[in-house]
mmCIF file of C-alpha atoms in Angstrom:
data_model
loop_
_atom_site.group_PDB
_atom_site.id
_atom_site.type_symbol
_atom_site.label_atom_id
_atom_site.label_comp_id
_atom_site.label_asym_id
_atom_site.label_seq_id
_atom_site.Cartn_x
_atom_site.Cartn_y
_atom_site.Cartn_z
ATOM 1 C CA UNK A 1 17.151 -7.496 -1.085
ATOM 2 C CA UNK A 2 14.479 -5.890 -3.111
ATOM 3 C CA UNK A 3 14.476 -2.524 -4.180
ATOM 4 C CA UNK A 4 11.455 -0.190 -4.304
ATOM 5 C CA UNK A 5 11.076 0.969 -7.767
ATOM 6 C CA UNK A 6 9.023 4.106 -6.667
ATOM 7 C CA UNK A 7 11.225 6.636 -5.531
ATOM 8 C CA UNK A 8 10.581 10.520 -4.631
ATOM 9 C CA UNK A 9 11.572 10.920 -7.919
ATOM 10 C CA UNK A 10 9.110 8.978 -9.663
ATOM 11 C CA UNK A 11 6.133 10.845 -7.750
ATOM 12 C CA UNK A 12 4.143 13.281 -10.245
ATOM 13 C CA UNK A 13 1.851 15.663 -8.534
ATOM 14 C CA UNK A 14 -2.226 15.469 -9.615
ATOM 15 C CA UNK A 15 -3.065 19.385 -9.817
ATOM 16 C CA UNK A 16 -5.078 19.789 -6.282
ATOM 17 C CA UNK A 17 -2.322 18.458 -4.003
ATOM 18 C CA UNK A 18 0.642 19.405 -6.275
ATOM 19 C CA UNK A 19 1.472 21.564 -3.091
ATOM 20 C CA UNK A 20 0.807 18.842 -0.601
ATOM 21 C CA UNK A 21 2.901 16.383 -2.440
ATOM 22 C CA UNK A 22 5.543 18.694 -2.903
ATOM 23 C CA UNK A 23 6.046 19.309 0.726
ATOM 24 C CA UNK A 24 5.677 15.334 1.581
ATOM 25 C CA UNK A 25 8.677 15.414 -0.975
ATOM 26 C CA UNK A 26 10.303 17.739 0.488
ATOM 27 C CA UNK A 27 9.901 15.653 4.005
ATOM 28 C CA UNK A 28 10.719 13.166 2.377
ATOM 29 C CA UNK A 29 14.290 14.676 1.443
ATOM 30 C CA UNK A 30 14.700 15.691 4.736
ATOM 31 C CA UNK A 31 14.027 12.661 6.758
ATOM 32 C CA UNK A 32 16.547 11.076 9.126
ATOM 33 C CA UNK A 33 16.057 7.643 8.631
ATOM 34 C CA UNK A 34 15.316 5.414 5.725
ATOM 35 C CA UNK A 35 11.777 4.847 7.747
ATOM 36 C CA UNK A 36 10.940 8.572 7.830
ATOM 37 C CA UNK A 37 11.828 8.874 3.840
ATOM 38 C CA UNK A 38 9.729 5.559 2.618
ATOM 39 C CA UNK A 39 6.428 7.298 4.957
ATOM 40 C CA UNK A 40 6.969 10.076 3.138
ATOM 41 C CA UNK A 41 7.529 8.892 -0.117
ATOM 42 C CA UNK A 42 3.938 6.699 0.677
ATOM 43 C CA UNK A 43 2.457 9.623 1.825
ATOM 44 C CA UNK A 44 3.415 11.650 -1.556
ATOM 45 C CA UNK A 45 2.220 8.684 -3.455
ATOM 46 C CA UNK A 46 -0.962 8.994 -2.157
ATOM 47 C CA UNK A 47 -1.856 12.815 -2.399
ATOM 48 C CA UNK A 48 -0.327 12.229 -6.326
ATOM 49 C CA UNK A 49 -3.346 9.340 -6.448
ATOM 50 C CA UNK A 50 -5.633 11.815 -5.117
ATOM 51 C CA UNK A 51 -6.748 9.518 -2.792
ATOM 52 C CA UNK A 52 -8.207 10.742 0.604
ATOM 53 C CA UNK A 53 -6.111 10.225 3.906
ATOM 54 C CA UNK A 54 -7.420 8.513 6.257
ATOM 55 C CA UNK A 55 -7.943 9.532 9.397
ATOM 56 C CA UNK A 56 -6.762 7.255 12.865
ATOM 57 C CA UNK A 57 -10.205 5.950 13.185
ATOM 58 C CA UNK A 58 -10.323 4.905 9.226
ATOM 59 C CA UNK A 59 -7.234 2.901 9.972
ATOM 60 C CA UNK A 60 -7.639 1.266 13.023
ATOM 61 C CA UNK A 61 -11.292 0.158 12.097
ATOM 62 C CA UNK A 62 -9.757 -1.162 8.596
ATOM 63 C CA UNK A 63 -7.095 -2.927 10.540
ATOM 64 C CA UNK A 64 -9.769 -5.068 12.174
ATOM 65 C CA UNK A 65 -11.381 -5.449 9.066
ATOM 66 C CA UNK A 66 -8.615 -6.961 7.599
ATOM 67 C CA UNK A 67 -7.300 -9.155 10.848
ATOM 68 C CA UNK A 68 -11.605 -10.444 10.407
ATOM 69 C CA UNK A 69 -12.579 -9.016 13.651
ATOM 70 C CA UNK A 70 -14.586 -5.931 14.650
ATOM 71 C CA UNK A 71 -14.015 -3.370 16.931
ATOM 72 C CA UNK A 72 -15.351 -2.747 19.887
ATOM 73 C CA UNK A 73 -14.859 0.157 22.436
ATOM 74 C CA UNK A 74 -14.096 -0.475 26.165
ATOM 75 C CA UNK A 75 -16.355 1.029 28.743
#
């Protein structure tokens, strides 16, 4: 089994979501399940990147992207 070298203690805050990361952290801490700390520890990974979120849109319409398809809305 491989282990995930990136751990909530490996995540360093970027200065304009130090406080964002720190409560995905925190979360992250907090979480349940093993699921619920690894989406937490992604999503604190992120904000530390200072990458944007995206939104539910972004990700479905980059999920067809990827899978080579396009998406189109029923009417």
């Amino acid at each position: 089994m491989e282990t995930n070298p990136n751990t909530v203690a490996d995540v360093k805050p970027v200065e304009q979501s130090g406080e964002e990361v720190a409560h995905a952290l925190a979360q992250a801490r907090q979480a349940n399940t093993s699921l619920g700390r690894r989406l937490w520890e992604i999503r604190a990974r992120v904000l530390a990147s200072g990458a944007p979120l995206l939104t539910w849109d972004e990700i479905d319409q980059e999920v067809e992207e990827r899978q080579g398809g396009s998406r189109q809305d029923d009417e």
